[in-house]
PDB file of C-alpha atoms in Angstrom:
ATOM      1  CA  MET A   1      -8.068  -4.322  16.855  1.00 41.00           C
ATOM      2  CA  ASP A   2      -8.612  -8.198  16.303  1.00 40.00           C
ATOM      3  CA  ILE A   3      -9.151  -8.788  12.929  1.00 42.00           C
ATOM      4  CA  GLN A   4     -10.340 -12.017  11.761  1.00 37.00           C
ATOM      5  CA  ALA A   5      -9.574 -13.222   8.478  1.00 40.00           C
ATOM      6  CA  THR A   6      -9.643 -17.418   9.008  1.00 35.00           C
ATOM      7  CA  ASN A   7     -11.494 -19.624   6.802  1.00 33.00           C
ATOM      8  CA  ASN A   8     -15.284 -20.276   7.384  1.00 34.00           C
ATOM      9  CA  PRO A   9     -16.088 -22.954   6.326  1.00 31.00           C
ATOM     10  CA  ALA A  10     -19.731 -22.185   6.276  1.00 34.00           C
ATOM     11  CA  GLY A  11     -19.291 -19.302   4.531  1.00 36.00           C
ATOM     12  CA  GLY A  12     -16.715 -20.378   1.944  1.00 39.00           C
ATOM     13  CA  GLU A  13     -13.014 -19.101   1.956  1.00 41.00           C
ATOM     14  CA  ASP A  14     -13.557 -15.578   0.847  1.00 46.00           C
ATOM     15  CA  ALA A  15     -17.293 -15.134   2.597  1.00 42.00           C
ATOM     16  CA  VAL A  16     -16.957 -12.315   4.870  1.00 44.00           C
ATOM     17  CA  GLU A  17     -17.387 -12.401   8.862  1.00 43.00           C
ATOM     18  CA  PRO A  18     -20.214 -10.749  10.126  1.00 43.00           C
ATOM     19  CA  GLY A  19     -18.689  -8.827  12.659  1.00 46.00           C
ATOM     20  CA  LEU A  20     -15.810  -7.963  10.371  1.00 46.00           C
ATOM     21  CA  LEU A  21     -18.354  -4.458   8.996  1.00 48.00           C
ATOM     22  CA  SER A  22     -19.531  -4.061  12.480  1.00 54.00           C
ATOM     23  CA  ASP A  23     -17.642  -0.557  12.373  1.00 76.00           C
ATOM     24  CA  ASP A  24     -17.777   2.843  10.787  1.00 78.00           C
ATOM     25  CA  GLY A  25     -14.005   1.854   9.679  1.00 79.00           C
ATOM     26  CA  ALA A  26     -15.269  -1.645   7.749  1.00 83.00           C
ATOM     27  CA  LYS A  27     -18.112  -0.263   6.515  1.00 88.00           C
ATOM     28  CA  HIS A  28     -15.649   2.494   4.464  1.00 89.00           C
ATOM     29  CA  CYS A  29     -13.155  -0.281   3.430  1.00 91.00           C
ATOM     30  CA  LEU A  30     -16.050  -1.914   2.382  1.00 92.00           C
ATOM     31  CA  GLN A  31     -17.377   0.568   0.206  1.00 93.00           C
ATOM     32  CA  MET A  32     -13.666   1.619  -1.206  1.00 94.00           C
ATOM     33  CA  LEU A  33     -13.121  -1.924  -2.409  1.00 95.00           C
ATOM     34  CA  SER A  34     -16.919  -2.253  -4.176  1.00 94.00           C
ATOM     35  CA  ASP A  35     -16.259   1.481  -5.670  1.00 95.00           C
ATOM     36  CA  ALA A  36     -13.128  -0.088  -6.900  1.00 95.00           C
ATOM     37  CA  GLY A  37     -14.324  -3.032  -8.385  1.00 95.00           C
ATOM     38  CA  LEU A  38     -13.090  -5.097  -6.076  1.00 95.00           C
ATOM     39  CA  ARG A  39     -15.590  -8.049  -4.589  1.00 94.00           C
ATOM     40  CA  PRO A  40     -15.193  -7.300  -0.518  1.00 92.00           C
ATOM     41  CA  THR A  41     -13.431 -11.330   0.536  1.00 93.00           C
ATOM     42  CA  ARG A  42     -12.599 -11.725   4.552  1.00 92.00           C
ATOM     43  CA  GLN A  43      -8.812 -10.883   3.452  1.00 94.00           C
ATOM     44  CA  ARG A  44      -9.475  -7.669   1.560  1.00 95.00           C
ATOM     45  CA  LEU A  45     -11.123  -5.679   3.974  1.00 94.00           C
ATOM     46  CA  ALA A  46      -8.604  -6.725   7.257  1.00 93.00           C
ATOM     47  CA  LEU A  47      -5.856  -5.305   4.657  1.00 96.00           C
ATOM     48  CA  GLY A  48      -7.470  -2.683   3.867  1.00 95.00           C
ATOM     49  CA  LYS A  49      -7.966  -1.550   7.498  1.00 94.00           C
ATOM     50  CA  LEU A  50      -5.230  -1.941   8.791  1.00 94.00           C
ATOM     51  CA  LEU A  51      -3.827   0.232   5.469  1.00 95.00           C
ATOM     52  CA  PHE A  52      -6.979   3.314   4.832  1.00 93.00           C
ATOM     53  CA  LEU A  53      -7.783   3.760   8.143  1.00 91.00           C
ATOM     54  CA  ARG A  54      -5.020   5.304   9.784  1.00 87.00           C
ATOM     55  CA  GLY A  55      -3.601   7.691   7.568  1.00 89.00           C
ATOM     56  CA  HIS A  56      -1.462   8.091   4.815  1.00 93.00           C
ATOM     57  CA  ARG A  57       1.239   5.739   4.876  1.00 94.00           C
ATOM     58  CA  HIS A  58       4.088   3.915   2.983  1.00 96.00           C
ATOM     59  CA  VAL A  59       3.953   0.221   3.773  1.00 97.00           C
ATOM     60  CA  THR A  60       6.091  -3.070   2.015  1.00 96.00           C
ATOM     61  CA  ALA A  61       4.690  -6.292   1.860  1.00 96.00           C
ATOM     62  CA  GLU A  62       5.825  -7.498   5.066  1.00 96.00           C
ATOM     63  CA  SER A  63       5.428  -4.137   7.671  1.00 96.00           C
ATOM     64  CA  LEU A  64       1.955  -5.171   6.238  1.00 97.00           C
ATOM     65  CA  TYR A  65       1.665  -8.990   7.027  1.00 97.00           C
ATOM     66  CA  ASP A  66       3.377  -7.626  10.397  1.00 96.00           C
ATOM     67  CA  GLU A  67       0.680  -5.299  11.911  1.00 95.00           C
ATOM     68  CA  ALA A  68      -1.755  -8.214   9.996  1.00 95.00           C
ATOM     69  CA  VAL A  69      -0.423 -10.874  12.649  1.00 95.00           C
ATOM     70  CA  ALA A  70       0.038  -7.954  15.413  1.00 95.00           C
ATOM     71  CA  ALA A  71      -4.196  -7.848  14.286  1.00 92.00           C
ATOM     72  CA  ASN A  72      -4.680 -11.745  14.907  1.00 92.00           C
ATOM     73  CA  ALA A  73      -5.341 -11.431  11.623  1.00 90.00           C
ATOM     74  CA  TYR A  74      -4.446 -14.354  10.078  1.00 88.00           C
ATOM     75  CA  LEU A  75      -3.055 -14.187   6.415  1.00 93.00           C
ATOM     76  CA  SER A  76      -0.234 -15.687   4.237  1.00 96.00           C
ATOM     77  CA  LEU A  77       2.874 -13.412   3.749  1.00 96.00           C
ATOM     78  CA  ALA A  78       1.475 -14.832  -0.489  1.00 97.00           C
ATOM     79  CA  THR A  79      -1.762 -13.453   0.395  1.00 97.00           C
ATOM     80  CA  VAL A  80      -0.311  -9.885   1.816  1.00 97.00           C
ATOM     81  CA  TYR A  81       1.389  -9.568  -1.411  1.00 97.00           C
ATOM     82  CA  ASN A  82      -1.136 -10.651  -3.634  1.00 97.00           C
ATOM     83  CA  THR A  83      -3.732  -8.225  -2.166  1.00 97.00           C
ATOM     84  CA  LEU A  84      -1.077  -4.968  -2.571  1.00 98.00           C
ATOM     85  CA  ASN A  85      -1.290  -5.456  -6.137  1.00 97.00           C
ATOM     86  CA  GLN A  86      -4.422  -6.420  -6.296  1.00 97.00           C
ATOM     87  CA  PHE A  87      -5.075  -2.667  -4.869  1.00 97.00           C
ATOM     88  CA  THR A  88      -2.961  -1.272  -6.930  1.00 97.00           C
ATOM     89  CA  GLU A  89      -3.810  -2.439  -9.818  1.00 97.00           C
ATOM     90  CA  ALA A  90      -7.779  -0.676  -9.028  1.00 97.00           C
ATOM     91  CA  GLY A  91      -5.762   2.665  -8.311  1.00 95.00           C
ATOM     92  CA  LEU A  92      -6.349   2.502  -4.453  1.00 96.00           C
ATOM     93  CA  LEU A  93      -2.648   2.217  -4.103  1.00 97.00           C
ATOM     94  CA  ARG A  94       0.144   3.235  -5.648  1.00 95.00           C
ATOM     95  CA  ARG A  95       4.286   1.494  -6.244  1.00 95.00           C
ATOM     96  CA  ILE A  96       6.799   2.639  -5.207  1.00 94.00           C
ATOM     97  CA  ALA A  97      10.176   0.733  -6.470  1.00 92.00           C
ATOM     98  CA  ALA A  98      12.629   2.533  -3.631  1.00 85.00           C
ATOM     99  CA  ASP A  99      15.425   0.250  -4.204  1.00 80.00           C
ATOM    100  CA  GLY A 100      15.244  -1.775  -7.420  1.00 80.00           C
ATOM    101  CA  ILE A 101      14.747  -4.523  -4.929  1.00 83.00           C
ATOM    102  CA  LYS A 102      11.641  -3.384  -2.125  1.00 86.00           C
ATOM    103  CA  SER A 103       8.440  -1.959  -3.291  1.00 93.00           C
ATOM    104  CA  PHE A 104       6.414   0.668  -1.022  1.00 96.00           C
ATOM    105  CA  PHE A 105       2.688   0.598  -1.354  1.00 97.00           C
ATOM    106  CA  ASP A 106       1.725   4.236  -0.760  1.00 97.00           C
ATOM    107  CA  THR A 107      -1.847   4.747   0.415  1.00 96.00           C
ATOM    108  CA  ASP A 108      -2.241   8.389  -1.301  1.00 94.00           C
ATOM    109  CA  THR A 109      -2.154   7.280  -5.370  1.00 93.00           C
ATOM    110  CA  SER A 110      -1.388  11.264  -6.562  1.00 90.00           C
ATOM    111  CA  VAL A 111       1.692  12.356  -8.268  1.00 86.00           C
ATOM    112  CA  HIS A 112       3.972  13.430  -5.386  1.00 89.00           C
ATOM    113  CA  PRO A 113       7.729  12.805  -4.880  1.00 92.00           C
ATOM    114  CA  HIS A 114       9.345  11.090  -2.167  1.00 93.00           C
ATOM    115  CA  PHE A 115      12.538  10.922  -0.377  1.00 94.00           C
ATOM    116  CA  TYR A 116      14.141   7.146   0.720  1.00 94.00           C
ATOM    117  CA  LEU A 117      15.901   7.180   3.388  1.00 93.00           C
ATOM    118  CA  GLU A 118      19.123   4.420   2.036  1.00 90.00           C
ATOM    119  CA  GLY A 119      20.057   2.172   5.293  1.00 88.00           C
ATOM    120  CA  GLU A 120      16.960   2.359   7.384  1.00 90.00           C
ATOM    121  CA  ASP A 121      14.560   1.499   4.337  1.00 87.00           C
ATOM    122  CA  LEU A 122      12.021   4.755   5.478  1.00 92.00           C
ATOM    123  CA  LEU A 123       9.976   6.105   2.452  1.00 94.00           C
ATOM    124  CA  VAL A 124       8.946   9.701   3.297  1.00 94.00           C
ATOM    125  CA  ASP A 125       6.641  12.724   1.640  1.00 93.00           C
ATOM    126  CA  VAL A 126       8.773  15.704   0.383  1.00 92.00           C
ATOM    127  CA  ALA A 127       6.911  18.082   1.854  1.00 89.00           C
ATOM    128  CA  GLY A 128       5.796  21.601  -0.344  1.00 83.00           C
ATOM    129  CA  GLY A 129       6.531  19.187  -3.151  1.00 73.00           C
ATOM    130  CA  LEU A 130       8.517  19.349  -6.226  1.00 81.00           C
ATOM    131  CA  ALA A 131       7.693  21.691  -9.318  1.00 81.00           C
ATOM    132  CA  PHE A 132       9.285  21.060 -12.843  1.00 81.00           C
ATOM    133  CA  SER A 133      10.099  24.285 -15.446  1.00 87.00           C
ATOM    134  CA  LYS A 134      10.149  21.308 -18.252  1.00 88.00           C
ATOM    135  CA  MET A 135       9.080  18.015 -19.354  1.00 85.00           C
ATOM    136  CA  PRO A 136      10.605  16.209 -21.999  1.00 90.00           C
ATOM    137  CA  ASP A 137       8.531  14.431 -24.310  1.00 92.00           C
ATOM    138  CA  ALA A 138       7.617  10.950 -24.775  1.00 94.00           C
ATOM    139  CA  LEU A 139       8.591   8.908 -27.365  1.00 95.00           C
ATOM    140  CA  PRO A 140       7.079   8.935 -30.628  1.00 95.00           C
ATOM    141  CA  GLY A 141       3.466   6.821 -30.370  1.00 97.00           C
ATOM    142  CA  HIS A 142       4.088   6.527 -26.581  1.00 96.00           C
ATOM    143  CA  GLU A 143       2.253   8.424 -23.355  1.00 94.00           C
ATOM    144  CA  ILE A 144       3.438   9.807 -20.447  1.00 88.00           C
ATOM    145  CA  ALA A 145       2.032   7.047 -18.260  1.00 86.00           C
ATOM    146  CA  ARG A 146       3.439   8.367 -14.707  1.00 82.00           C
ATOM    147  CA  LEU A 147       6.233  10.751 -13.094  1.00 83.00           C
ATOM    148  CA  ASP A 148       7.495   8.748  -9.986  1.00 85.00           C
ATOM    149  CA  VAL A 149      10.627  10.925  -8.050  1.00 89.00           C
ATOM    150  CA  ILE A 150      12.745   9.345  -5.606  1.00 91.00           C
ATOM    151  CA  ILE A 151      15.755  11.259  -3.800  1.00 91.00           C
ATOM    152  CA  HIS A 152      17.566   9.082  -1.927  1.00 91.00           C
ATOM    153  CA  LEU A 153      18.863   9.789   1.521  1.00 93.00           C
ATOM    154  CA  ARG A 154      21.804   8.743   2.972  1.00 91.00           C
ATOM    155  CA  ARG A 155      23.286   9.842   6.352  1.00 90.00           C
ATOM    156  CA  LYS A 156      26.143  12.244   7.011  1.00 89.00           C
ATOM    157  CA  ARG A 157      29.416  10.566   7.561  1.00 88.00           C
ATOM    158  CA  MET A 158      30.428  12.793  10.563  1.00 85.00           C
TER     159      MET A 158
END
């Protein structure tokens, strides 16, 4: 997959190249960005195609950057971080801080639990969900904004 997100002096740094919108997937990404109130820059479209056209996934900024480089999308790691944060703020992604250091970005923004495989840096959805019989009340003057459940797993020692 060749995704072009290079600077284009004629159209400005953020101008969308005509070839980038030639397929239905790109048009779908364009619509997603527009619906979320984000301007569809070349960088956002290139990363959107990598993120949203490959099914439900969990990525880190580094893994998405590696995919972008492999797809010939010429972006900096800082651009990937900024774009992931913008997508998260717009509600297109959900940030999951699994280990306190590394953040994963989930394309499924619904409330659902995860397994984090320690030592493998892998985040996986818990199949079948998880049920709570009682939620705590929020502190006075506050409301529960969201619930994140991360179950940390490690390989058994034999």
